[in-house]
Coordinates of C-alpha atoms and ligand atoms in Angstrom, one line a residue:
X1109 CA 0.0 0.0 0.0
X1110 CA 1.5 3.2 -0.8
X1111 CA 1.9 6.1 1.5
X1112 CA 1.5 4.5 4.4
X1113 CA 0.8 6.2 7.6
X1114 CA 0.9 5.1 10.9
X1115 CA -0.2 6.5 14.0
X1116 CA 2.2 5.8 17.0
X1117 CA 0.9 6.4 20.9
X1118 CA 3.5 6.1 23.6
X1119 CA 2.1 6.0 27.2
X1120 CA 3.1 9.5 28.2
X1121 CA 6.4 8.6 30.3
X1122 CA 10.1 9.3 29.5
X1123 CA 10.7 5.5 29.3
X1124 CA 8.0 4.8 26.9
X1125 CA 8.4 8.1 24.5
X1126 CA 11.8 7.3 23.5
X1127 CA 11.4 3.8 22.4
X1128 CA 8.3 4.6 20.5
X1129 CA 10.2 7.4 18.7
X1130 CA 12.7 4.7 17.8
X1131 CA 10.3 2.8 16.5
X1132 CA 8.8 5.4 14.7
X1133 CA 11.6 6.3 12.8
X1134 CA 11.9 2.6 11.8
X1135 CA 8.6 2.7 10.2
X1136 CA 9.4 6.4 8.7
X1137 CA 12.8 4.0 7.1
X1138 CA 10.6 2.4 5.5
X1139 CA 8.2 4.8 4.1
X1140 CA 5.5 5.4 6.3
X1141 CA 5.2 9.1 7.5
X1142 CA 3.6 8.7 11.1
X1143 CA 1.5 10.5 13.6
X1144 CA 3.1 10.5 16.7
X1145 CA 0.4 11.1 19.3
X1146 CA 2.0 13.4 22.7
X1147 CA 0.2 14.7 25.5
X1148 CA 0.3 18.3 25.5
X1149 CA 1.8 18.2 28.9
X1150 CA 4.9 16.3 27.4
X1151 CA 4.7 18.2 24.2
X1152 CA 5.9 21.3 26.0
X1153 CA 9.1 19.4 28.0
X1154 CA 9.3 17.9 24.8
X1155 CA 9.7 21.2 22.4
X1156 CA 11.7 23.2 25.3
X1157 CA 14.1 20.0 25.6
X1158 CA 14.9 19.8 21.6
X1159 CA 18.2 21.6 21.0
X1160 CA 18.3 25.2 19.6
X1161 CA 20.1 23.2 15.9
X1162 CA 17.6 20.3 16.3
X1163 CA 14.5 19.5 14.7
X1164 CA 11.8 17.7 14.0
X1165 CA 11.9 15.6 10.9
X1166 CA 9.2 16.0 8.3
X1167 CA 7.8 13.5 8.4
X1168 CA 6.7 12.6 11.7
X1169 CA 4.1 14.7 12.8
X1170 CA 3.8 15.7 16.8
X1171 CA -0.2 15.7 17.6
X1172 CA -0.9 16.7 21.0
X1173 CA -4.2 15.5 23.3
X1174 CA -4.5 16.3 26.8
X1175 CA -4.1 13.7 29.8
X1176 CA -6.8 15.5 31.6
X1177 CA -4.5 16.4 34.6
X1178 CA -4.2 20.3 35.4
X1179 CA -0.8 21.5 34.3
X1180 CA 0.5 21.6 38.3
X1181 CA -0.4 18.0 39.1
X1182 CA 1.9 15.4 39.7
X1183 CA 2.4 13.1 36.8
X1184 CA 4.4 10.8 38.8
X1185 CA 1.2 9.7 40.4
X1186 CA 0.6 6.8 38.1
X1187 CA -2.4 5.6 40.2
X1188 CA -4.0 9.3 39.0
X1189 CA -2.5 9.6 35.6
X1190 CA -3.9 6.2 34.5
X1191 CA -7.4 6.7 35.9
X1192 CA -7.1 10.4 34.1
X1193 CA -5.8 8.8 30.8
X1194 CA -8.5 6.7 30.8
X1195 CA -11.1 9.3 31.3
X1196 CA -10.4 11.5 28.5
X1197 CA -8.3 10.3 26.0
X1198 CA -9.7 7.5 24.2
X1199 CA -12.3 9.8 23.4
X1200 CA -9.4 12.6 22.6
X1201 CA -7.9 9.8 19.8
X1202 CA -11.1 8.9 18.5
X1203 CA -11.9 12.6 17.6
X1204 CA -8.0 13.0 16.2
X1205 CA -8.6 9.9 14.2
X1206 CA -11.9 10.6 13.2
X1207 CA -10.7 14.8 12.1
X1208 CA -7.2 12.8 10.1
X1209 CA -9.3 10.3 8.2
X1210 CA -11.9 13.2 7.0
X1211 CA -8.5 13.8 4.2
X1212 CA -9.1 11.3 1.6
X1213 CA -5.1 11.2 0.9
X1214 CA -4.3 10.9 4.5
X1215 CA -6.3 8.6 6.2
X1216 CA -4.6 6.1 9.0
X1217 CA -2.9 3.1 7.9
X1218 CA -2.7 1.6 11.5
X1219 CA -2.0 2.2 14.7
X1220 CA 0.9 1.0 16.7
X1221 CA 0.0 1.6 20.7
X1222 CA 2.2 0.9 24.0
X1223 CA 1.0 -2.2 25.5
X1224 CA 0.4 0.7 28.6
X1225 CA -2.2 2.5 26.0
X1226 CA -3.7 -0.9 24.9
X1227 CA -7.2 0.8 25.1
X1228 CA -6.4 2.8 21.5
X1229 CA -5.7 -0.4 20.1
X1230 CA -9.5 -0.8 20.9
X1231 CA -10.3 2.7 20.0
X1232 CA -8.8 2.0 16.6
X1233 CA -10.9 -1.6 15.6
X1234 CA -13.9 -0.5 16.0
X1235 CA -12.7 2.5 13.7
X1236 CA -11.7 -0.3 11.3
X1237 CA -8.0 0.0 12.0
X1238 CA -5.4 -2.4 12.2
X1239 CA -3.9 -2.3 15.6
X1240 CA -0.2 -3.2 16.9
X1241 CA 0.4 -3.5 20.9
X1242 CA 4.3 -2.8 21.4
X1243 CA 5.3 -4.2 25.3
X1244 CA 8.1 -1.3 25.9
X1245 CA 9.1 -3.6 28.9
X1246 CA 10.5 -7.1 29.2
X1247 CA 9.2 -9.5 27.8
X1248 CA 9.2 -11.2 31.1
X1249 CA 6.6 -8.6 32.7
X1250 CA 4.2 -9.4 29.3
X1251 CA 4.5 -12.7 30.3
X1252 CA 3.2 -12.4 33.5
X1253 CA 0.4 -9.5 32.4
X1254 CA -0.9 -12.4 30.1
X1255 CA -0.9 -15.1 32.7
X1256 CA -2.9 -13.1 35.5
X1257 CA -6.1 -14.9 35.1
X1258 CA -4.0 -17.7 35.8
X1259 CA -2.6 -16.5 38.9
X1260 CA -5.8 -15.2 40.2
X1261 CA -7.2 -19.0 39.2
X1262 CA -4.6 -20.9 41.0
X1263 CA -5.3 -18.3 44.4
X1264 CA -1.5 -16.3 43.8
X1265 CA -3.5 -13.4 43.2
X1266 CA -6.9 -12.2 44.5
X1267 CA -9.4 -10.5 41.8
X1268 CA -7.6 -6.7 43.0
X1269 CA -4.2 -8.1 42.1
X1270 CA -3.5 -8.3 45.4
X1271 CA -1.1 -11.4 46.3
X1272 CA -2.7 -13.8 49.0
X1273 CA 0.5 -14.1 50.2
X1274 CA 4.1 -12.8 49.4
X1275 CA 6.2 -15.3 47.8
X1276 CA 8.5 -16.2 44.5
X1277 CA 6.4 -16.8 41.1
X1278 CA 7.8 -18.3 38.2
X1279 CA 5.6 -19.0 35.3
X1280 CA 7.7 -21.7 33.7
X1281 CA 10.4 -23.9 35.2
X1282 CA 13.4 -21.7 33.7
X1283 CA 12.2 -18.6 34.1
X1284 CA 13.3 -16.5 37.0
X1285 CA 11.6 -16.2 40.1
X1286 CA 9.3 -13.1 40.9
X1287 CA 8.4 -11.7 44.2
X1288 CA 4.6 -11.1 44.4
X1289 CA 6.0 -7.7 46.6
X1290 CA 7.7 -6.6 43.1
X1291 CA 4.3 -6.8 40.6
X1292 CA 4.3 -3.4 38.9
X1293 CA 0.7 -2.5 40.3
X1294 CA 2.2 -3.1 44.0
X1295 CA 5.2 -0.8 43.5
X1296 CA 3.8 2.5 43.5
X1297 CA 1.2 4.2 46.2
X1298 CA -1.1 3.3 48.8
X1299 CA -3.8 0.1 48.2
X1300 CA -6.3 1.9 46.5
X1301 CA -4.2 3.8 43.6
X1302 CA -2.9 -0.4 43.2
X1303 CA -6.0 -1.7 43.0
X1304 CA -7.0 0.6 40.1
X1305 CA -3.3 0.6 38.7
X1306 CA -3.7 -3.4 38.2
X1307 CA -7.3 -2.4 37.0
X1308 CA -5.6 -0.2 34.0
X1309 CA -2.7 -2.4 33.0
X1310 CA -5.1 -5.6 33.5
X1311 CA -7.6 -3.8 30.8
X1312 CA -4.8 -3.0 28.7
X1313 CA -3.7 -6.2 28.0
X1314 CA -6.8 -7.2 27.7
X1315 CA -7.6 -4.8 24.9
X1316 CA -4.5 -5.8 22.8
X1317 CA -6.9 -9.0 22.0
X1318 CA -8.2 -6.0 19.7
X1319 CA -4.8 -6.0 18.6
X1320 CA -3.7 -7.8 14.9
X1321 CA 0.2 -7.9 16.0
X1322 CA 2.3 -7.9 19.3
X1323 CA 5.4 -7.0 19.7
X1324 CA 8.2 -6.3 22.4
X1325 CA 11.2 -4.4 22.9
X1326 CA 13.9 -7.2 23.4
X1327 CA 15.0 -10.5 21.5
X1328 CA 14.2 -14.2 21.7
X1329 CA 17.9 -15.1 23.3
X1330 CA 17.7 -13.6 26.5
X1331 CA 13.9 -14.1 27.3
X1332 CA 13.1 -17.6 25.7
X1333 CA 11.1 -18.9 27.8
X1334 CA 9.0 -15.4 28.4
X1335 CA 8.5 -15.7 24.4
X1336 CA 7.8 -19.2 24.8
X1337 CA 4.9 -18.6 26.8
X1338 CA 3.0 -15.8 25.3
X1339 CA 4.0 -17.2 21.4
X1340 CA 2.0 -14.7 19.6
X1341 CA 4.3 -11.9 21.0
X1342 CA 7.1 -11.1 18.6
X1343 CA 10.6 -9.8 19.5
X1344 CA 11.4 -6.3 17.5
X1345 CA 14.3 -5.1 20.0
X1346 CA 16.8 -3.9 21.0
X1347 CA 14.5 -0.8 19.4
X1348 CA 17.7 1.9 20.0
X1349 CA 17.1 5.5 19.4
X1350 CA 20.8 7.2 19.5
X1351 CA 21.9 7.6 16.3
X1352 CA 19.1 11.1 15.4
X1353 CA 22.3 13.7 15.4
X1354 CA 20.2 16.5 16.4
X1355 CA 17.0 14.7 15.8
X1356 CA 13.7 14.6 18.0
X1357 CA 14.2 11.9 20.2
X1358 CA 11.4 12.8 22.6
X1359 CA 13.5 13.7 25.8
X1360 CA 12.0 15.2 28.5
X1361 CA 15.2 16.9 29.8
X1362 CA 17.7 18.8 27.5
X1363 CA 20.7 16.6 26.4
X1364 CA 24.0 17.6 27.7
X1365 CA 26.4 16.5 25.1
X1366 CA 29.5 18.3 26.2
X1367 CA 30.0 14.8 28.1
X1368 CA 30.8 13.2 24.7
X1369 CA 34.2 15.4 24.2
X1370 CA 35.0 14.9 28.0
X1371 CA 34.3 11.0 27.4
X1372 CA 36.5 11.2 24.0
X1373 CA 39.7 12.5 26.6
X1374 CA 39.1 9.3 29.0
X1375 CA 40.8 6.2 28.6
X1376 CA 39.4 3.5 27.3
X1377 CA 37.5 1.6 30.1
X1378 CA 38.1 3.8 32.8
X1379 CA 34.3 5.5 33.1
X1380 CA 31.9 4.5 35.5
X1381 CA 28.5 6.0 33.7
X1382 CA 26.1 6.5 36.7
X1383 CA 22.1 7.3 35.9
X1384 CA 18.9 6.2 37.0
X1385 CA 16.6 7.6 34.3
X1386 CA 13.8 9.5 34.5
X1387 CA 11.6 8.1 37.7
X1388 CA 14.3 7.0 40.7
X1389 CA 13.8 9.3 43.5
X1390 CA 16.4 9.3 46.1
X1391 CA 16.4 10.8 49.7
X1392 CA 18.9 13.0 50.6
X1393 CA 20.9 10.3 52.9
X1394 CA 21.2 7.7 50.0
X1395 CA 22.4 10.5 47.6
X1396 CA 25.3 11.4 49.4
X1397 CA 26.0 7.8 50.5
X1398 CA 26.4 7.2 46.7
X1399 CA 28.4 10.2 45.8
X1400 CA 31.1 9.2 49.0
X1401 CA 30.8 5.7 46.7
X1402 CA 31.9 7.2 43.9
X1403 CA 34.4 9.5 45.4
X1404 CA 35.9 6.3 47.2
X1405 CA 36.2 4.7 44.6
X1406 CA 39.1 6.6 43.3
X1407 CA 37.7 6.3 39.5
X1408 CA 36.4 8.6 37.1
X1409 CA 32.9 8.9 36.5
X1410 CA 30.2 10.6 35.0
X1411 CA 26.9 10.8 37.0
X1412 CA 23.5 11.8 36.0
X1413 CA 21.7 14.1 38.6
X1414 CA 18.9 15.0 37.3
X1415 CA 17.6 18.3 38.9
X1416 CA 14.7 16.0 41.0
X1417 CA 16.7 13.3 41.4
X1418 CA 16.3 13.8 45.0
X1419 CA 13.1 14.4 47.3
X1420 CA 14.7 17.2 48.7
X1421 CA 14.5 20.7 47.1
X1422 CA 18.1 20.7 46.2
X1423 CA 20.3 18.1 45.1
X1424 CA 22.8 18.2 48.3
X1425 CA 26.2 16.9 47.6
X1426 CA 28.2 15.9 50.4
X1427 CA 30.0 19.0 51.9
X1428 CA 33.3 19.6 49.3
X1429 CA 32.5 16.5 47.4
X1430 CA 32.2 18.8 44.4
X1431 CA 35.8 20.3 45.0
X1432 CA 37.1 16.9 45.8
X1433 CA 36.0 14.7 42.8
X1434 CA 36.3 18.1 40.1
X1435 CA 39.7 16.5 38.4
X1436 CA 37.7 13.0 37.6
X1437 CA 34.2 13.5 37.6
X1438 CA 31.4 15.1 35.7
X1439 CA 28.2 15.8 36.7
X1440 CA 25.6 16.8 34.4
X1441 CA 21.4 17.2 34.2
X1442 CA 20.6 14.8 31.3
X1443 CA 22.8 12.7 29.0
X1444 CA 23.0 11.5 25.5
X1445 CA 22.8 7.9 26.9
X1446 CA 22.8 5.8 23.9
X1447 CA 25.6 8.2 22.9
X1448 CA 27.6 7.6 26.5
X1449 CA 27.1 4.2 26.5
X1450 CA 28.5 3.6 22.9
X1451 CA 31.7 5.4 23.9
X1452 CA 34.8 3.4 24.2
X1453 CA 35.7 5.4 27.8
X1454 CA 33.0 3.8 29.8
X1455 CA 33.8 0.6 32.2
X1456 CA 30.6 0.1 33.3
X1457 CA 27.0 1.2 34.1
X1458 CA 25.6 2.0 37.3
X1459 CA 21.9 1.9 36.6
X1460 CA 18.1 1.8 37.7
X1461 CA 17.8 -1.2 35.2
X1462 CA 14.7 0.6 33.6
X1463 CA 14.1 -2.3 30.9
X1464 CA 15.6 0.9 28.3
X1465 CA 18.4 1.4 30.0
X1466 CA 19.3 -1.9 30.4
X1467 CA 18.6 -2.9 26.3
X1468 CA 21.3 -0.1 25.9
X1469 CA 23.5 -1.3 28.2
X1470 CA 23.4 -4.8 26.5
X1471 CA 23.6 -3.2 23.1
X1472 CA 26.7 -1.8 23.9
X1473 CA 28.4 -4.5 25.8
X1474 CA 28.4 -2.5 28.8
X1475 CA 29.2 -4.0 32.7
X1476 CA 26.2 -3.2 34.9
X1477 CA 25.8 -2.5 38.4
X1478 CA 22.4 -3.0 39.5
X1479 CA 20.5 -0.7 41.7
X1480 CA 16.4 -1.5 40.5
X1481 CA 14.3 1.4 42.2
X1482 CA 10.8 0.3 41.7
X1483 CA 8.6 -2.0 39.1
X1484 CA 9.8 -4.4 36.5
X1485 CA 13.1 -3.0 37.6
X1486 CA 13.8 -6.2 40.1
X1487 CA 13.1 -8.6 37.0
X1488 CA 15.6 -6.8 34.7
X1489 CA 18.1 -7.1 37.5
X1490 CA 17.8 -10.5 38.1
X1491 CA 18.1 -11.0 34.0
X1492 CA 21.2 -8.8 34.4
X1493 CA 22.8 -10.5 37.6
X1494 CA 21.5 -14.0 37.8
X1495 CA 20.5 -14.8 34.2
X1496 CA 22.9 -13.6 31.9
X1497 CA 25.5 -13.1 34.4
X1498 CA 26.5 -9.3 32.8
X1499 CA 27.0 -7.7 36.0
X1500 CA 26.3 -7.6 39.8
X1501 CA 23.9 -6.3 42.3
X1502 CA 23.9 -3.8 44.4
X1503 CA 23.0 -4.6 48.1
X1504 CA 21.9 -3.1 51.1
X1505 CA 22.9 -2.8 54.6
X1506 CA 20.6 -3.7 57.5
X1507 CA 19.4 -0.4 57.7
X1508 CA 18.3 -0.2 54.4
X1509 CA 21.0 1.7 52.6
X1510 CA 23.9 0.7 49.9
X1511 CA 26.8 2.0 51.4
X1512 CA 29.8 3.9 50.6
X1513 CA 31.6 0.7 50.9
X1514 CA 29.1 -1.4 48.9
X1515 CA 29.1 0.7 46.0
X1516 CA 33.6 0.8 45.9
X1517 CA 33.8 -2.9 46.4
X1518 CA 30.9 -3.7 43.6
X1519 CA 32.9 -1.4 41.3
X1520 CA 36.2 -3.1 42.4
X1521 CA 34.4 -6.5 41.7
X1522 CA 32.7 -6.2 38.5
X1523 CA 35.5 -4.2 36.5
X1524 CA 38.0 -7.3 38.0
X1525 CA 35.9 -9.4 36.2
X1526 CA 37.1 -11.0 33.2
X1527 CA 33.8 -13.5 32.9
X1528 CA 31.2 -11.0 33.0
X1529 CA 32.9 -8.7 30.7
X1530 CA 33.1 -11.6 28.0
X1531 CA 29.4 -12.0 28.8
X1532 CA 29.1 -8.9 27.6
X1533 CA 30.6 -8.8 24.6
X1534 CA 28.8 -12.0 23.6
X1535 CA 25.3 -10.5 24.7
X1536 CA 26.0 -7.5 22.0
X1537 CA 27.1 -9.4 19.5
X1538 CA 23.4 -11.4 19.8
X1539 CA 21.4 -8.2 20.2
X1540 CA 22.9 -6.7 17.1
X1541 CA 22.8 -9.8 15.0
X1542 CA 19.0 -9.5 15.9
X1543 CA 18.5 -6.2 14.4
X1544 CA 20.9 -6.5 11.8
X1545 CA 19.4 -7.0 8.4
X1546 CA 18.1 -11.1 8.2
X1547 CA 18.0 -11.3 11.9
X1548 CA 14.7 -12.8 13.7
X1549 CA 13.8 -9.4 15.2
X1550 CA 14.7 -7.3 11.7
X1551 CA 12.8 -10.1 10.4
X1552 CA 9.5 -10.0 12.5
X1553 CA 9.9 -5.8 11.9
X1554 CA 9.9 -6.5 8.2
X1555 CA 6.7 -9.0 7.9
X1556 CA 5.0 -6.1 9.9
X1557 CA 6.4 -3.3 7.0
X1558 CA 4.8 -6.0 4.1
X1559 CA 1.9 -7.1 6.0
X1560 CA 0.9 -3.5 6.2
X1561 CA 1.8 -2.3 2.8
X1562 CA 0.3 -5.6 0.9
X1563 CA -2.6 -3.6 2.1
X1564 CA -5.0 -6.6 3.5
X1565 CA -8.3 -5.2 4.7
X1566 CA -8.9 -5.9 8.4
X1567 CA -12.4 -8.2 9.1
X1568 CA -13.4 -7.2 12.3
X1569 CA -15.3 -10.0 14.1
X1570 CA -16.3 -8.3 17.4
X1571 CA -20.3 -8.0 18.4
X1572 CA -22.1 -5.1 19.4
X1573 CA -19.9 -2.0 20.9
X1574 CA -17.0 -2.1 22.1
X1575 CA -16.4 -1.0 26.1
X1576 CA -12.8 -1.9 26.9
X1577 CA -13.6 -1.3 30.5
X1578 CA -15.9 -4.1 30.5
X1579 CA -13.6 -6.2 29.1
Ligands
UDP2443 N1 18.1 8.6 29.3 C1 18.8 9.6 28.6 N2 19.6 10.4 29.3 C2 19.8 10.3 30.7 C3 19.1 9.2 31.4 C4 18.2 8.4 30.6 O1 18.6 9.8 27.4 O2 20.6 11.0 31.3 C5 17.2 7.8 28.5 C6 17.7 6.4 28.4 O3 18.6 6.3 27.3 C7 16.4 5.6 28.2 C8 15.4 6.4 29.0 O4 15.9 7.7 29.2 O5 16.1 5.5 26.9 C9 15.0 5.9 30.4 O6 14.3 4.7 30.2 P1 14.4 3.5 31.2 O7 13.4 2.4 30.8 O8 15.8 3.0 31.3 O9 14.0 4.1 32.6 P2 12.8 4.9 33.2 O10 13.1 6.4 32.9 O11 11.5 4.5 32.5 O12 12.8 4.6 34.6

């Protein structure tokens, strides 16, 4: 079909935005132009964050609709931005959909939605358009979205999502155990914002059934049996989005990319990259516990702060720490992190293990250190630590706290550490074999491209109207 054009909806967090942009550009590759649908909230950090010589390229199209939040609330109440999502934007899409498809030239091709927006891939069939449900997480935490009928069957989970009990999950007998305290509904807020939070993301995966293809942002290797148990969910990943020279990439924060010529005057493998992405919160105690770490540590580094990093209203270094560390470290508000980890100067990658991050990180053959904050996070660091044996984890003391101490002896461990570094290596050779052209995620991307342009007319075999929330 010619002139495709696809319209792309990321849930409206840093962590989703940039891997849908990715992906958008993929499509754009291959001649689609695409609608990228942006809250207006996120439109703003969006625009102020693109740099002054940037731009956005032609042919994807920024459409804003709101999120129904007032401009001072707090976004980072997930419990509130979901239940506001869902009050006003499906209908918000329908009306954009409805106002692009009045152009006879332009009309929607299909619509490729975050697993976390599943609902528009409703929205879209009963608007007669074919639907694609991208999981922006593991593949891992799709797994266990799919299987929660099962777990509230076999009494692991009441109907809330509420565990009966805490204990380790596993879904099949290779896959890596899961505490039922680490469920992404139970991570955030008090019982009633997780009740409704397992509410949205249940519905969502629901309403991918709407959905004609399902795809996640990683590769078969190091989630078999995850892809094993959901089958009809195809690997597209690692989606990377770090190679847009100026380009919209949809950050949140602007870049500072003065790191890259400070990287370029490091040795090679003497940087430890420190960042935690766009969510981790820190108090004030851990923060400076982790810049006497780094300080200890005698290395260079380069740390992310970014300006609410911490829950106080300043970032507080220790006192002098600033002085102390000037000659080896840098300390800046937002990186080009695709960029950072691809330099040849960094050792190793102190992270969050958002499920982005740590794709990067394994693109790049990059050490980790783990440090998961909240949500899938725990998962991705048991991949990293336990599973594919690519770095170590961070651990507390009794009083709840990763030490000084902890944080110079991980880094003294893991850059030691012949093994994991060859783990490494092999783990980016996989990933890039995967999106290199004839491998199995290039491949499932490309079926996808023809499948869409051979231009086959969706059948739509629903009854009566569709009400995702009675799904
Ligand atoms: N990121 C970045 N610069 C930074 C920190 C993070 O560009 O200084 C990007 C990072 O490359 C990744 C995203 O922000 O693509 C963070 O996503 P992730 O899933 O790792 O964590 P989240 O922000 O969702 O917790």
């Amino acid at each position: 079909m010619e002139n495709s054009h696809a319209l792309v909806i990321p849930y409206p967090a840093q962590g989703h935005v940039i891997p849908m942009m990715e992906l958008s550009y993929c499509l754009m590759h291959r001649g689609f132009r695409i609608t990228f649908v942006i809250t207006e909230f996120n439109h703003a950090r969006v625009m102020t964050a693109l740099p002054k010589t940037g731009g956005v390229n032609g042919q994807i199209r920024l459409v804003t609709i709101p999120d129904g939040m007032a401009p001072g609330e707090d976004r980072n109440d997930v419990g509130k931005l979901c239940e506001s999502i869902l009050r006003v934007m499906p209908c918000g899409l329908e009306a954009l959909i409805r106002k692009i498809n009045e152009s006879d030239h332009d009309t929607i091709t299909c619509l490729v939605a975050d697993w976390c927006m599943g609902w528009a891939v409703e929205v879209a069939a009963k608007m007669g358009i074919r639907g694609a449900a991208v999981w922006t997480v593991p593949m891992g935490l799709c797994a266990v979205m799919f299987h929660v009928p099962k777990l509230i069957e076999d009494g692991i989970l009441d109907a809330d999502g509420f565990p009966k009990k805490q204990q380790m999950i596993k879904l099949s007998p290779t896959m890596p155990g899961l505490s039922t305290a680490h469920l992404l509904w139970l991570c955030i807020g008090d019982r009633v914002s997780q009740k409704s939070l397992f509410q949205y993301f249940d519905g969502c995966t629901r309403a991918t059934k709407f959905a004609d293809w399902f795809f996640c942002n990683s590769f078969y290797e190091i989630e078999p049996y995850a892809y094993d148990l959901v089958p009809k969910v195809l690997p597209i990943g690692p989606l990377m989005a770090g190679r847009r020279h100026g380009l919209l990439e949809g950050n949140f924060w602007p870049e500072n990319s003065t790191c890259l010529s400070w990287l370029d005057e490091q040795p090679a493998r003497s940087v430890i990259y420190v960042a935690f992405g766009s969510f981790t919160i820190f108090d004030q105690c851990q923060f400076q516990e982790l810049a006497l770490g780094l300080e200890i540590s005698n290395r260079s580094f380069l740390w992310v702060v970014r300006p609410d990093l911490t829950n106080g209203s300043l970032n507080a270094y220790p006192d002098g720490f600033e002085a102390r560390v000037a000659n080896r470290g840098r300390i800046i508000g937002w990186s080009p992190q695709q960029k950072v980890l691809a330099h040849p100067s960094i050792a190793c990658f102190l992270t969050h293990c958002g499920w982005n991050s740590t794709m990067e990180g394994v693109s790049n053959g990059v050490p980790f250190l783990c440090w998961p904050y909240f949500a899938d996070q725990f998962q991705n660091q048991a991949y990293i630590s336990d599973v594919w044996k690519v770095g170590l984890q961070m651990k507390p003391n009794s009083s709840g706290i990763i030490s000084r101490e902890e944080i110079k002896g991980k880094i003294d461990e893991l850059l030691g550490d012949e093994g994991i570094r060859a783990r490494s290596l092999e783990l980016k050779r996989i990933a890039q074999k995967n999106v290199a052209e004839g491998g199995s995620s290039y491949k499932n991307f490309d079926d996808f491209i023809e499948s869409i342009k051979s231009g086959s007319v969706r059948e739509i075999s629903m009854n009566g109207t569709v009400n995702w929330l009675s799904l």
